[in-house]
mmCIF file of C-alpha atoms in Angstrom:
data_model
loop_
_atom_site.group_PDB
_atom_site.id
_atom_site.type_symbol
_atom_site.label_atom_id
_atom_site.label_comp_id
_atom_site.label_asym_id
_atom_site.label_seq_id
_atom_site.Cartn_x
_atom_site.Cartn_y
_atom_site.Cartn_z
ATOM 1 C CA MET L 221 0.695 7.698 -10.912
ATOM 2 C CA ILE L 222 -1.679 6.284 -8.306
ATOM 3 C CA ASN L 223 -1.123 8.271 -5.128
ATOM 4 C CA PRO L 224 -3.367 7.784 -2.077
ATOM 5 C CA GLU L 225 -3.016 9.917 1.029
ATOM 6 C CA ASN L 226 -2.962 6.754 3.135
ATOM 7 C CA PRO L 227 -1.563 3.276 2.569
ATOM 8 C CA GLY L 228 -3.983 0.381 2.227
ATOM 9 C CA THR L 229 -6.335 1.810 -0.393
ATOM 10 C CA ALA L 230 -5.754 -0.886 -3.060
ATOM 11 C CA LYS L 231 -3.438 1.221 -5.202
ATOM 12 C CA SER L 232 -1.306 -1.806 -6.150
ATOM 13 C CA TRP L 233 -4.452 -3.746 -7.078
ATOM 14 C CA VAL L 234 -5.593 -0.872 -9.289
ATOM 15 C CA SER L 235 -2.180 -0.505 -10.959
ATOM 16 C CA GLU L 236 -1.972 -4.267 -11.563
ATOM 17 C CA HIS L 237 -5.390 -4.446 -13.186
ATOM 18 C CA LEU L 238 -4.870 -1.244 -15.151
ATOM 19 C CA ALA L 239 -1.602 -2.582 -16.545
ATOM 20 C CA ALA L 240 -3.221 -5.949 -17.316
ATOM 21 C CA ALA L 241 -6.092 -4.233 -19.143
ATOM 22 C CA ILE L 242 -3.631 -2.278 -21.292
ATOM 23 C CA MET L 243 -0.832 -4.779 -21.885
ATOM 24 C CA GLY L 244 -2.040 -8.160 -20.668
ATOM 25 C CA ASP L 245 0.891 -10.059 -19.171
ATOM 26 C CA SER L 246 3.525 -7.832 -20.799
ATOM 27 C CA THR L 247 4.196 -5.597 -17.788
ATOM 28 C CA LEU L 248 7.605 -5.328 -16.131
ATOM 29 C CA ILE L 249 7.735 -4.550 -12.399
ATOM 30 C CA VAL L 250 10.182 -2.775 -10.088
ATOM 31 C CA GLN L 251 9.551 -3.041 -6.342
ATOM 32 C CA CYS L 252 11.021 0.147 -4.897
ATOM 33 C CA THR L 253 12.577 0.175 -1.417
ATOM 34 C CA ALA L 254 14.828 2.430 0.648
ATOM 35 C CA GLY L 255 17.767 0.403 -0.709
ATOM 36 C CA THR L 256 16.870 0.802 -4.389
ATOM 37 C CA ASP L 257 19.648 2.664 -6.215
ATOM 38 C CA GLU L 258 20.125 4.046 -9.727
ATOM 39 C CA ASN L 259 21.628 0.781 -10.996
ATOM 40 C CA GLN L 260 18.343 -1.000 -10.230
ATOM 41 C CA ILE L 261 16.287 1.649 -12.016
ATOM 42 C CA ARG L 262 18.386 2.563 -15.079
ATOM 43 C CA TYR L 263 20.912 -0.225 -15.777
ATOM 44 C CA GLY L 264 23.718 -2.119 -14.090
ATOM 45 C CA TRP L 265 26.936 -3.802 -15.160
ATOM 46 C CA ASN L 266 28.319 -7.314 -15.350
ATOM 47 C CA TYR L 267 31.583 -6.550 -13.565
ATOM 48 C CA ALA L 268 33.423 -9.575 -14.917
ATOM 49 C CA GLN L 269 32.670 -8.393 -18.468
ATOM 50 C CA LEU L 270 33.358 -4.802 -17.488
ATOM 51 C CA LEU L 271 36.818 -5.605 -16.112
ATOM 52 C CA ALA L 272 37.673 -7.887 -19.016
ATOM 53 C CA LYS L 273 36.489 -5.747 -21.936
ATOM 54 C CA GLY L 274 35.576 -2.347 -20.505
ATOM 55 C CA PRO L 275 32.180 -0.677 -20.968
ATOM 56 C CA SER L 276 30.213 -2.402 -23.723
ATOM 57 C CA GLN L 277 26.673 -3.354 -24.615
ATOM 58 C CA GLU L 278 27.482 -6.958 -23.626
ATOM 59 C CA ALA L 279 28.573 -5.847 -20.147
ATOM 60 C CA LEU L 280 25.415 -3.791 -19.577
ATOM 61 C CA VAL L 281 22.714 -5.439 -17.431
ATOM 62 C CA PRO L 282 19.241 -4.119 -18.351
ATOM 63 C CA THR L 283 16.698 -3.376 -15.626
ATOM 64 C CA PRO L 284 12.929 -3.905 -15.999
ATOM 65 C CA LEU L 285 12.609 -0.201 -16.906
ATOM 66 C CA TYR L 286 15.330 -0.538 -19.550
ATOM 67 C CA ARG L 287 13.675 -3.642 -21.044
ATOM 68 C CA ALA L 288 10.281 -1.919 -21.058
ATOM 69 C CA MET L 289 11.766 0.938 -23.081
ATOM 70 C CA GLN L 290 13.444 -1.502 -25.474
ATOM 71 C CA THR L 291 10.295 -3.514 -26.118
ATOM 72 C CA GLY L 292 7.572 -0.862 -25.846
ATOM 73 C CA LYS L 293 5.957 -2.302 -22.732
ATOM 74 C CA LEU L 294 4.580 -0.890 -19.503
ATOM 75 C CA CYS L 295 6.774 -0.706 -16.412
ATOM 76 C CA ARG L 296 5.144 -0.701 -12.979
ATOM 77 C CA LEU L 297 7.038 1.018 -10.163
ATOM 78 C CA GLU L 298 5.584 -0.119 -6.855
ATOM 79 C CA GLU L 299 6.005 2.234 -3.861
ATOM 80 C CA LEU L 300 7.876 4.952 -5.738
ATOM 81 C CA THR L 301 8.213 7.132 -2.631
ATOM 82 C CA ARG L 302 10.178 4.425 -0.806
ATOM 83 C CA MET L 303 13.180 5.315 -2.981
ATOM 84 C CA GLY L 304 15.419 8.242 -2.171
ATOM 85 C CA SER L 305 14.620 11.518 -3.922
ATOM 86 C CA ASP L 306 17.861 11.443 -5.910
ATOM 87 C CA VAL L 307 16.982 8.003 -7.301
ATOM 88 C CA GLN L 308 13.415 9.066 -8.093
ATOM 89 C CA ASP L 309 14.717 11.964 -10.184
ATOM 90 C CA THR L 310 16.522 9.590 -12.550
ATOM 91 C CA LEU L 311 13.051 9.063 -14.039
ATOM 92 C CA ILE L 312 12.647 12.691 -15.130
ATOM 93 C CA THR L 313 14.498 12.318 -18.438
ATOM 94 C CA VAL L 314 12.853 8.959 -19.121
ATOM 95 C CA LEU L 315 9.366 10.431 -18.662
ATOM 96 C CA SER L 316 9.915 13.742 -20.445
ATOM 97 C CA GLU L 317 12.133 12.675 -23.344
ATOM 98 C CA LYS L 318 11.282 8.951 -23.533
ATOM 99 C CA MET L 319 15.012 8.251 -23.606
ATOM 100 C CA MET L 320 17.723 7.107 -21.227
ATOM 101 C CA PRO L 321 21.297 8.345 -21.670
ATOM 102 C CA ILE L 322 24.116 5.803 -21.275
ATOM 103 C CA PRO L 323 27.164 8.058 -20.866
ATOM 104 C CA GLU L 324 29.574 5.132 -20.395
ATOM 105 C CA LEU L 325 28.811 4.047 -23.965
ATOM 106 C CA ASN L 326 28.345 7.568 -25.336
ATOM 107 C CA THR L 327 24.855 6.624 -26.488
ATOM 108 C CA SER L 328 21.214 6.583 -25.420
ATOM 109 C CA ILE L 329 18.292 4.194 -25.549
ATOM 110 C CA TYR L 330 15.015 5.520 -26.953
ATOM 111 C CA ALA L 331 11.686 4.069 -25.873
ATOM 112 C CA GLN L 332 9.673 2.100 -28.403
ATOM 113 C CA ARG L 333 6.039 2.935 -29.059
ATOM 114 C CA GLY L 334 3.843 1.607 -26.248
ATOM 115 C CA PHE L 335 6.271 2.292 -23.413
ATOM 116 C CA ASN L 336 4.924 3.994 -20.318
ATOM 117 C CA ILE L 337 5.198 3.921 -16.535
ATOM 118 C CA ILE L 338 2.538 3.257 -13.907
ATOM 119 C CA ALA L 339 3.762 4.113 -10.416
ATOM 120 C CA THR L 340 2.186 3.789 -6.978
ATOM 121 C CA ALA L 341 3.136 5.970 -4.033
ATOM 122 C CA ASN L 342 2.083 6.949 -0.520
ATOM 123 C CA ASN L 343 2.459 10.426 0.893
ATOM 124 C CA ARG L 344 1.286 9.749 4.441
ATOM 125 C CA ASP L 345 3.275 6.828 5.764
ATOM 126 C CA LYS L 346 6.528 6.252 7.632
ATOM 127 C CA GLY L 347 9.647 5.836 5.528
ATOM 128 C CA VAL L 348 8.449 7.701 2.440
ATOM 129 C CA ASN L 349 10.319 10.390 0.500
ATOM 130 C CA GLU L 350 8.606 13.409 -1.006
ATOM 131 C CA LEU L 351 8.396 13.482 -4.804
ATOM 132 C CA SER L 352 9.976 16.503 -6.450
ATOM 133 C CA SER L 353 7.705 18.952 -8.244
ATOM 134 C CA ALA L 354 9.522 18.190 -11.505
ATOM 135 C CA LEU L 355 8.753 14.490 -11.230
ATOM 136 C CA LYS L 356 5.136 15.028 -10.158
ATOM 137 C CA ARG L 357 4.495 17.171 -13.243
ATOM 138 C CA ARG L 358 5.521 14.299 -15.482
ATOM 139 C CA PHE L 359 2.865 11.983 -14.056
ATOM 140 C CA ASN L 360 -0.905 12.077 -14.295
ATOM 141 C CA VAL L 361 -1.787 11.673 -10.616
ATOM 142 C CA VAL L 362 -4.869 9.752 -9.470
ATOM 143 C CA VAL L 363 -5.582 9.945 -5.723
ATOM 144 C CA LEU L 364 -7.323 6.977 -4.077
ATOM 145 C CA PRO L 365 -8.937 8.147 -0.829
ATOM 146 C CA LEU L 366 -10.327 5.959 1.907
ATOM 147 C CA PRO L 367 -14.100 5.398 1.510
ATOM 148 C CA GLU L 368 -16.052 8.293 3.008
ATOM 149 C CA ASP L 369 -19.300 6.344 3.318
ATOM 150 C CA MET L 370 -19.585 3.687 6.026
ATOM 151 C CA ALA L 371 -21.894 1.491 3.967
ATOM 152 C CA GLU L 372 -19.475 1.578 1.031
ATOM 153 C CA GLU L 373 -16.542 0.550 3.232
ATOM 154 C CA VAL L 374 -18.581 -2.257 4.834
ATOM 155 C CA ALA L 375 -19.462 -3.535 1.350
ATOM 156 C CA ILE L 376 -15.794 -3.487 0.255
ATOM 157 C CA VAL L 377 -14.582 -5.304 3.360
ATOM 158 C CA SER L 378 -17.429 -7.839 3.228
ATOM 159 C CA LYS L 379 -16.697 -8.673 -0.408
ATOM 160 C CA ARG L 380 -12.952 -9.115 0.119
ATOM 161 C CA VAL L 381 -13.367 -11.078 3.356
ATOM 162 C CA ASP L 382 -15.789 -13.437 1.638
ATOM 163 C CA GLU L 383 -13.391 -13.911 -1.306
ATOM 164 C CA MET L 384 -10.359 -14.486 0.910
ATOM 165 C CA ALA L 385 -12.239 -16.827 3.225
ATOM 166 C CA GLY L 386 -13.243 -18.889 0.199
ATOM 167 C CA GLY L 387 -9.659 -19.078 -0.986
ATOM 168 C CA LEU L 388 -8.460 -20.162 2.467
ATOM 169 C CA ASP L 389 -11.341 -22.612 3.037
ATOM 170 C CA LEU L 390 -12.430 -20.704 6.137
ATOM 171 C CA PRO L 391 -16.075 -20.964 7.209
ATOM 172 C CA VAL L 392 -17.897 -17.622 7.355
ATOM 173 C CA PRO L 393 -20.196 -17.327 10.408
ATOM 174 C CA LYS L 394 -23.584 -15.678 10.037
ATOM 175 C CA ASN L 395 -22.590 -12.748 12.266
ATOM 176 C CA VAL L 396 -19.590 -11.708 10.130
ATOM 177 C CA GLY L 397 -21.443 -8.662 8.788
ATOM 178 C CA GLU L 398 -22.172 -7.401 12.300
ATOM 179 C CA GLU L 399 -18.550 -7.801 13.367
ATOM 180 C CA ILE L 400 -17.288 -6.067 10.221
ATOM 181 C CA ALA L 401 -19.529 -3.092 11.037
ATOM 182 C CA ARG L 402 -18.218 -2.952 14.605
ATOM 183 C CA VAL L 403 -14.556 -3.205 13.571
ATOM 184 C CA LEU L 404 -15.002 -0.524 10.905
ATOM 185 C CA THR L 405 -16.764 1.768 13.376
ATOM 186 C CA ILE L 406 -13.729 1.523 15.670
ATOM 187 C CA PHE L 407 -11.318 2.095 12.771
ATOM 188 C CA ARG L 408 -13.244 5.043 11.325
ATOM 189 C CA GLU L 409 -13.680 6.805 14.648
ATOM 190 C CA LEU L 410 -10.033 6.453 15.613
ATOM 191 C CA ARG L 411 -8.636 7.565 12.244
ATOM 192 C CA SER L 412 -11.037 10.539 11.985
ATOM 193 C CA GLY L 413 -10.418 11.680 15.575
ATOM 194 C CA ALA L 414 -14.110 11.820 16.493
ATOM 195 C CA THR L 415 -17.022 9.507 17.206
ATOM 196 C CA ALA L 416 -19.529 8.834 14.432
ATOM 197 C CA ASP L 417 -22.026 11.315 15.924
ATOM 198 C CA GLY L 418 -19.328 13.982 16.260
ATOM 199 C CA LYS L 419 -19.969 14.461 19.991
ATOM 200 C CA VAL L 420 -16.608 13.185 21.287
ATOM 201 C CA THR L 421 -13.206 14.305 20.034
ATOM 202 C CA LEU L 422 -10.559 11.572 20.058
ATOM 203 C CA LYS L 423 -6.808 11.304 19.763
ATOM 204 C CA THR L 424 -5.691 9.539 16.593
ATOM 205 C CA PRO L 425 -3.162 6.687 16.498
ATOM 206 C CA SER L 426 -0.002 6.797 14.401
ATOM 207 C CA GLY L 427 -1.176 4.056 12.012
ATOM 208 C CA SER L 428 -3.487 4.533 9.035
ATOM 209 C CA LEU L 429 -6.256 2.064 10.048
ATOM 210 C CA SER L 430 -7.024 1.566 6.380
ATOM 211 C CA THR L 431 -9.645 -0.551 4.690
ATOM 212 C CA ALA L 432 -6.936 -3.120 3.889
ATOM 213 C CA GLU L 433 -6.076 -3.411 7.594
ATOM 214 C CA ALA L 434 -9.747 -3.938 8.411
ATOM 215 C CA ILE L 435 -9.828 -6.789 5.872
ATOM 216 C CA ALA L 436 -6.698 -8.336 7.401
ATOM 217 C CA THR L 437 -8.183 -7.993 10.889
ATOM 218 C CA MET L 438 -11.358 -9.793 9.866
ATOM 219 C CA VAL L 439 -9.521 -12.589 8.043
ATOM 220 C CA GLY L 440 -7.337 -13.054 11.123
ATOM 221 C CA GLY L 441 -10.487 -13.257 13.217
ATOM 222 C CA LEU L 442 -12.019 -15.870 10.896
ATOM 223 C CA SER L 443 -8.841 -17.956 11.148
ATOM 224 C CA GLN L 444 -8.942 -17.709 14.938
ATOM 225 C CA ALA L 445 -12.614 -18.678 14.965
ATOM 226 C CA ALA L 446 -12.129 -21.654 12.634
ATOM 227 C CA TRP L 447 -9.113 -23.176 14.369
ATOM 228 C CA PHE L 448 -9.412 -22.204 18.019
ATOM 229 C CA ASP L 449 -12.933 -20.964 18.835
ATOM 230 C CA SER L 450 -15.145 -23.699 17.349
ATOM 231 C CA GLY L 451 -16.234 -21.448 14.507
ATOM 232 C CA LYS L 452 -17.490 -18.668 16.793
ATOM 233 C CA LEU L 453 -16.502 -15.183 15.596
ATOM 234 C CA GLY L 454 -16.477 -12.502 18.270
ATOM 235 C CA ALA L 455 -14.552 -9.807 20.077
ATOM 236 C CA GLU L 456 -12.252 -12.286 21.831
ATOM 237 C CA GLY L 457 -10.967 -13.679 18.540
ATOM 238 C CA LEU L 458 -10.640 -10.266 16.892
ATOM 239 C CA ALA L 459 -9.017 -8.433 19.805
ATOM 240 C CA ALA L 460 -5.403 -9.437 19.080
ATOM 241 C CA SER L 461 -5.665 -8.409 15.415
ATOM 242 C CA LEU L 462 -7.376 -5.151 16.378
ATOM 243 C CA VAL L 463 -4.649 -4.246 18.849
ATOM 244 C CA GLY L 464 -2.009 -5.111 16.248
ATOM 245 C CA ALA L 465 -3.628 -2.765 13.731
ATOM 246 C CA ILE L 466 -4.158 0.112 16.165
ATOM 247 C CA VAL L 467 -1.078 -0.015 18.412
ATOM 248 C CA LYS L 468 1.946 0.672 16.200
ATOM 249 C CA ASP L 469 3.691 2.823 18.797
ATOM 250 C CA PRO L 470 3.659 0.883 22.111
ATOM 251 C CA VAL L 471 3.438 4.041 24.216
ATOM 252 C CA GLN L 472 1.536 6.653 22.215
ATOM 253 C CA ASP L 473 -0.954 4.349 20.483
ATOM 254 C CA LYS L 474 -1.627 2.297 23.604
ATOM 255 C CA ALA L 475 -2.634 5.491 25.401
ATOM 256 C CA VAL L 476 -4.892 6.441 22.462
ATOM 257 C CA LEU L 477 -6.637 3.055 22.549
ATOM 258 C CA GLU L 478 -7.030 3.086 26.333
ATOM 259 C CA GLU L 479 -8.641 6.520 26.199
ATOM 260 C CA TYR L 480 -10.987 5.381 23.410
ATOM 261 C CA LEU L 481 -12.026 2.329 25.404
ATOM 262 C CA GLU L 482 -12.858 4.369 28.508
ATOM 263 C CA THR L 483 -14.523 7.360 26.846
ATOM 264 C CA VAL L 484 -16.407 5.606 24.034
ATOM 265 C CA LEU L 485 -16.693 1.804 24.055
ATOM 266 C CA LYS L 486 -17.343 1.524 27.788
ATOM 267 C CA LYS L 487 -20.569 3.491 27.273
ATOM 268 C CA ARG L 488 -21.849 1.286 24.431
ATOM 269 C CA PRO L 489 -23.629 -1.856 25.636
ATOM 270 C CA ASP L 490 -23.361 -3.552 22.216
ATOM 271 C CA TYR L 491 -19.562 -3.138 22.363
ATOM 272 C CA ALA L 492 -19.182 -4.622 25.844
ATOM 273 C CA GLY L 493 -17.382 -7.661 24.432
ATOM 274 C CA TYR L 494 -14.881 -5.459 22.591
ATOM 275 C CA TYR L 495 -14.330 -3.308 25.664
ATOM 276 C CA ALA L 496 -13.457 -6.360 27.768
ATOM 277 C CA ALA L 497 -11.448 -8.188 25.091
ATOM 278 C CA LEU L 498 -9.372 -5.172 24.081
ATOM 279 C CA ASN L 499 -8.616 -4.271 27.678
ATOM 280 C CA ALA L 500 -7.435 -7.828 28.253
ATOM 281 C CA ALA L 501 -5.329 -7.757 25.060
ATOM 282 C CA ILE L 502 -3.450 -4.568 26.005
#
């Protein structure tokens, strides 16, 4: 199981490429949500067949997990913690015994060789449900943290922004590296609750301000620059995306950003454009 403390750390990308490296294109996927129930994880029923003939193998509707067990393939469960805890625990028998009981048919399905599960989950996000200890023990957990090193995070964002800009046919201005560094400085200081030099303690916003959000902010800024600002990338074009990433709670997070602007950015001459643009945006 790939389990970062914060969302936006490329866990889905890692699980996708890990599954592809193991099984190629033979992976089955379940996108978990708050509305996912046991019938979408274990198996469902064709109710016309069920009413006409009663419980039978023909009336059973296999899920991706069921088919993965039948065929010995990998099953990817995206956002496992979005499901309710009672639904999550239906996986315990599947993981420990490699079998799924079907009490309606008085039988069970046993997984073929090659079957396994790769799951992704957040534990610090709104709308997530804690995994039970029993279920956690049945996974090998890999935690993907946010990059600790500023240079490493700048390199990740720069690479992805360049790739995405190429795919979207967006021109990349020469100053994109400078703006990435400025945006990441803002993100890192706000999510850590302190300035980079450690001299000023800050309130933290409710959002995660992840590396993925920094990438989205920069791509939004490139789109703004290409279509509305004559190719010029700057604070004015990035301000709306920055506010959208930082201000999730319109009261609490707005106060956090306003305090940061007055206590930190106002005193930095090289951030004067961001100070003015963000004040105008909020």
